[in-house]
Amino acid sequence: MSIVTNPDLPLPPPRFTDAEHLASSIIEKLTYQVGKNSIVAQPHDWLRAIILAIRDRIIDNWMESTTRTYEAGSKRVYYLSLEFLIGRLLRDSISNLELVDQINEAMGKLGVDLAEIAQLEPDAALGNGGLGRLAACFMESMATVDIPAYGYGIRYVNGLFRQEIADGWQVELPENWLAHGNPWEFHRRESSYEIYFGGKVDIIEQRGAEPKYVWKPAERMMAEAYDTPVVGWRANRVNTLRLWSAEPIDPILLDKFNAGDHIGALQESTKAETLTRVLYPADANPAGQELRLRQEYFFSSASLQDILRRHMQQFNDIKLLPEKVAIHLNDTHPAVSVIEMMRLLIDIYGVEFDEAWELTVATFGYTNHTLLPEALETWPVPLFERLFPRHMQLIYAVNAKILLHARKEAGASDEAIRQISLIDEGGERRVRMGNIAFLGSHSINGVSALHTELMKDTVFYNLHRLHPDRINNKTNGITPRRWLKECNPKLTALIRETIGDDFLDDAEKLQALNDVAEDSSFQERFEAVKRENKVRLSNLVGERLGTRIDPNAMFDIQIKRIHEYKRQLLNIIEAVALYDQIRSHPEMDWVPRVKFFAGKAAPSYHNAKLIIKLANDVARVINNDPSVRGLLKIIFVPNYNVSTAEVMIPAADLSEQISTAGMEASGTGNMKFAINGALTIGTLDGANVEMRDWVGAENIVIFGLTADEVDEARAKGHNPREIIEGSKELSQALSAISSGVFSHDDPGRYTELVGGLYDHDWFMVAADFDAYAAAQREVDAIWNDKPAWNVKAIRNTARMGWFSSDRAIREYARDIWRV
Ligand SMILES: *Cc1c(COP(=O)(O)O)cnc(C)c1O
């Protein structure tokens, strides 16, 4: 229905993009949207005005993209992710609209410092780490390579916590990214859906037909959409990131209120508000909370209702679903979508069960992100049944169908049947979300070649044998716009000057830099850019932490979530060993190093928080010991997030990617560093393996056990005590740590942490230590040969283009989504 009677409505006035118009547009926004003049406007008012002026320039493309998709009847991709770690959007938008020069000129006219204002934009930290950042890179790449796509997620009011370091310990504070409002988003009140929880299912017998199932929920709330436009490179296309917020159906229960129960009157509001209030600060292990399960269902249901509504409005044929819709599950968090799709198809759209399952499988794809068994979500059957009684029925029905097929047609053994089942029957019965995601999808992909192979042999061993055609590899990527062009403008300028602009549209064109890698004048300029980036980071560290560091030292950086498998501990222990060496051999020519750490620990993860404290304790002692003569400094940068990464990565000489082999699914931090000309020291884990293939074994420093060797050591039971006692450096470093050299105030603080290494060393820290220390000395040797270092650094930049998320997205589009 339309209320418009005039078919020839005038078009809105055009939004010109020259500096003159941009400047007047910003003033207009400041005046009429923000309601301030330039005399009283605060920095945040300017930020809002600038964002609104830029946003206007996105909207025409946005509408054009949407219309183009609609008119062509194109298939759309729906990327479901519980996390989108997008960071700031202003610079990204300006850059992708190609308005950098114009906006700088406009700001010059207005006398406002853009850099300073842009700093005020909060990081949208709606994610924990790599998985959420991948979703953000993918959104940008889908727009860039012109794929009609929607991202669906949750509009958390409080994103990932803000980390402060107090006396060396992590302190978690709420992150309040919406404090000044969010000028990027559009609240679409009309796009809202009812979401149910709990209650019971009524069965209505039908004469001569299948019975009807009617879910009578105990609780209901609304999901309301907030849309953010996502601009691709050169504004080829603008897609939509649609985030859901929970709203009460009855914001106030007036009878309760009037009866004097003022708090009780707001219970519906509180319930809804709580649902989308916080992002769970869990990384690689499930929060195990009912609220988390409710969040997963809430956003899955809202997204599916929205997808089906759009599909039916345009195509009016539910059977066309797989032809027009590709739904992608970013890990198991949205896996309940598979069952929600079954419910909607059967109960709402009247599709018969077997056909509903076929449509579902043909529509869904699933990316697995981890092999850690504790990260494969499962939920207790009683909890699932209480919240989703209808879904539980459907899970049993799907399970019966699958197990029958597995037994009858695939001849699965009893053990295989137990592993394939959607229900884990060993002990407390649990619903297996990984199995639902796998069986409900026609494609299951890993995120690096190694991870994909390991998936077939471990977590999905039996499922893979049942469906050997489903698992495929899609190695992760990063968007070169944010992670090269925007975060490293100086390097970008140098590259453009040297090889032209082609690499901006196709990162693999960076290969042309190979021709100048040996050219000493290019090497000097490459090194000079790196040094400028290091000065920028040094200044930031000086301002924020008051520590002075020398930009001529090697900047050795490990930034990522703090986790035992990522082995920050290995790095810290090596620093302690190096500290010993520097003091006992002052006559030697030590390479000056600054070791940087940054990262957040899940609040409930005891050892990860202790590792942060250890890094800070070690830093305090080493940084204040004059006998080190500044040859080694340790810096822990608080509150790691996208914006911090954007400053630190371009300044890195050495990138630490040292996870226990077989445990990092891919990593994307590794790619960001290498494309910015850092050398990697790393294990043969995740995408490091493919990085070695691309950059060449001579341009990356690989050490340590392989995934197979780790497996073998664990199976056989290795003897870490023997290893430690056989390594003088390691045993000295460990006894220093465990005896309280770095923790006089609490000498026993690290006894248990170090004890774990002697006892089981699950993450192979002791097992890999000597190889790691030797690799670090190899790094020192390369550093001492400056031209050799520079050639390797340049070749890293030149050869990392394949790791663009544009390449990854093209592979998804071709093999999985078929768009
Ligand atoms: C890239 C990125 C990550 C992922 O880093 P890994 O080293 O791959 O774990 C995490 N957090 C932020 C903010 C990032 O930008």
mmCIF file with all atom_site columns, C-alpha atoms and ligand atoms in Angstrom, residues 85 128-130 133 483 559-561 566 640-642 645 657 664 667-670 672, ligand 1:
data_model
loop_
_atom_site.group_PDB
_atom_site.id
_atom_site.type_symbol
_atom_site.label_atom_id
_atom_site.label_alt_id
_atom_site.label_comp_id
_atom_site.label_asym_id
_atom_site.label_entity_id
_atom_site.label_seq_id
_atom_site.pdbx_PDB_ins_code
_atom_site.Cartn_x
_atom_site.Cartn_y
_atom_site.Cartn_z
_atom_site.occupancy
_atom_site.B_iso_or_equiv
_atom_site.pdbx_formal_charge
_atom_site.auth_seq_id
_atom_site.auth_comp_id
_atom_site.auth_asym_id
_atom_site.auth_atom_id
_atom_site.pdbx_PDB_model_num
ATOM   1  C CA . LEU A 1 85  ? 33.847 -5.841  15.220 1.00 0.00 ? 85  LEU A CA 1
ATOM   2  C CA . ASN A 1 128 ? 35.448 -10.212 20.769 1.00 0.00 ? 128 ASN A CA 1
ATOM   3  C CA . GLY A 1 129 ? 38.214 -10.683 18.259 1.00 0.00 ? 129 GLY A CA 1
ATOM   4  C CA . GLY A 1 130 ? 39.039 -12.387 14.981 1.00 0.00 ? 130 GLY A CA 1
ATOM   5  C CA . ARG A 1 133 ? 36.517 -8.643  12.761 1.00 0.00 ? 133 ARG A CA 1
ATOM   6  C CA . TRP A 1 483 ? 44.333 -2.701  6.913  1.00 0.00 ? 483 TRP A CA 1
ATOM   7  C CA . ILE A 1 559 ? 48.380 -8.206  19.935 1.00 0.00 ? 559 ILE A CA 1
ATOM   8  C CA . LYS A 1 560 ? 45.302 -10.445 20.040 1.00 0.00 ? 560 LYS A CA 1
ATOM   9  C CA . ARG A 1 561 ? 42.943 -11.906 22.615 1.00 0.00 ? 561 ARG A CA 1
ATOM   10 C CA . LYS A 1 566 ? 47.985 -18.084 21.565 1.00 0.00 ? 566 LYS A CA 1
ATOM   11 C CA . TYR A 1 640 ? 43.185 -3.444  22.515 1.00 0.00 ? 640 TYR A CA 1
ATOM   12 C CA . ASN A 1 641 ? 40.577 -2.747  19.854 1.00 0.00 ? 641 ASN A CA 1
ATOM   13 C CA . VAL A 1 642 ? 40.372 -2.039  16.123 1.00 0.00 ? 642 VAL A CA 1
ATOM   14 C CA . ALA A 1 645 ? 45.381 -2.206  16.012 1.00 0.00 ? 645 ALA A CA 1
ATOM   15 C CA . GLN A 1 657 ? 52.041 -15.524 15.535 1.00 0.00 ? 657 GLN A CA 1
ATOM   16 C CA . GLU A 1 664 ? 44.617 -21.292 15.699 1.00 0.00 ? 664 GLU A CA 1
ATOM   17 C CA . GLY A 1 667 ? 44.311 -15.878 12.404 1.00 0.00 ? 667 GLY A CA 1
ATOM   18 C CA . THR A 1 668 ? 43.855 -12.607 10.573 1.00 0.00 ? 668 THR A CA 1
ATOM   19 C CA . GLY A 1 669 ? 46.178 -10.478 12.678 1.00 0.00 ? 669 GLY A CA 1
ATOM   20 C CA . ASN A 1 670 ? 49.031 -12.385 11.034 1.00 0.00 ? 670 ASN A CA 1
ATOM   21 C CA . LYS A 1 672 ? 47.448 -7.495  8.689  1.00 0.00 ? 672 LYS A CA 1
HETATM 22 C C1 . LIG B 2 .   ? 42.450 -8.663  13.513 1.00 0.00 ? 1   LIG B C1 1
HETATM 23 C C2 . LIG B 2 .   ? 41.955 -8.481  14.887 1.00 0.00 ? 1   LIG B C2 1
HETATM 24 C C3 . LIG B 2 .   ? 41.849 -9.576  15.742 1.00 0.00 ? 1   LIG B C3 1
HETATM 25 C C4 . LIG B 2 .   ? 42.275 -10.974 15.346 1.00 0.00 ? 1   LIG B C4 1
HETATM 26 O O1 . LIG B 2 .   ? 43.635 -11.125 15.654 1.00 0.00 ? 1   LIG B O1 1
HETATM 27 P P1 . LIG B 2 .   ? 44.337 -12.563 15.665 1.00 0.00 ? 1   LIG B P1 1
HETATM 28 O O2 . LIG B 2 .   ? 45.784 -12.230 15.839 1.00 0.00 ? 1   LIG B O2 1
HETATM 29 O O3 . LIG B 2 .   ? 44.066 -13.203 14.355 1.00 0.00 ? 1   LIG B O3 1
HETATM 30 O O4 . LIG B 2 .   ? 43.782 -13.311 16.824 1.00 0.00 ? 1   LIG B O4 1
HETATM 31 C C5 . LIG B 2 .   ? 41.394 -9.367  17.025 1.00 0.00 ? 1   LIG B C5 1
HETATM 32 N N1 . LIG B 2 .   ? 41.049 -8.135  17.454 1.00 0.00 ? 1   LIG B N1 1
HETATM 33 C C6 . LIG B 2 .   ? 41.156 -7.055  16.666 1.00 0.00 ? 1   LIG B C6 1
HETATM 34 C C7 . LIG B 2 .   ? 40.768 -5.724  17.194 1.00 0.00 ? 1   LIG B C7 1
HETATM 35 C C8 . LIG B 2 .   ? 41.602 -7.188  15.355 1.00 0.00 ? 1   LIG B C8 1
HETATM 36 O O5 . LIG B 2 .   ? 41.690 -6.103  14.569 1.00 0.00 ? 1   LIG B O5 1
#
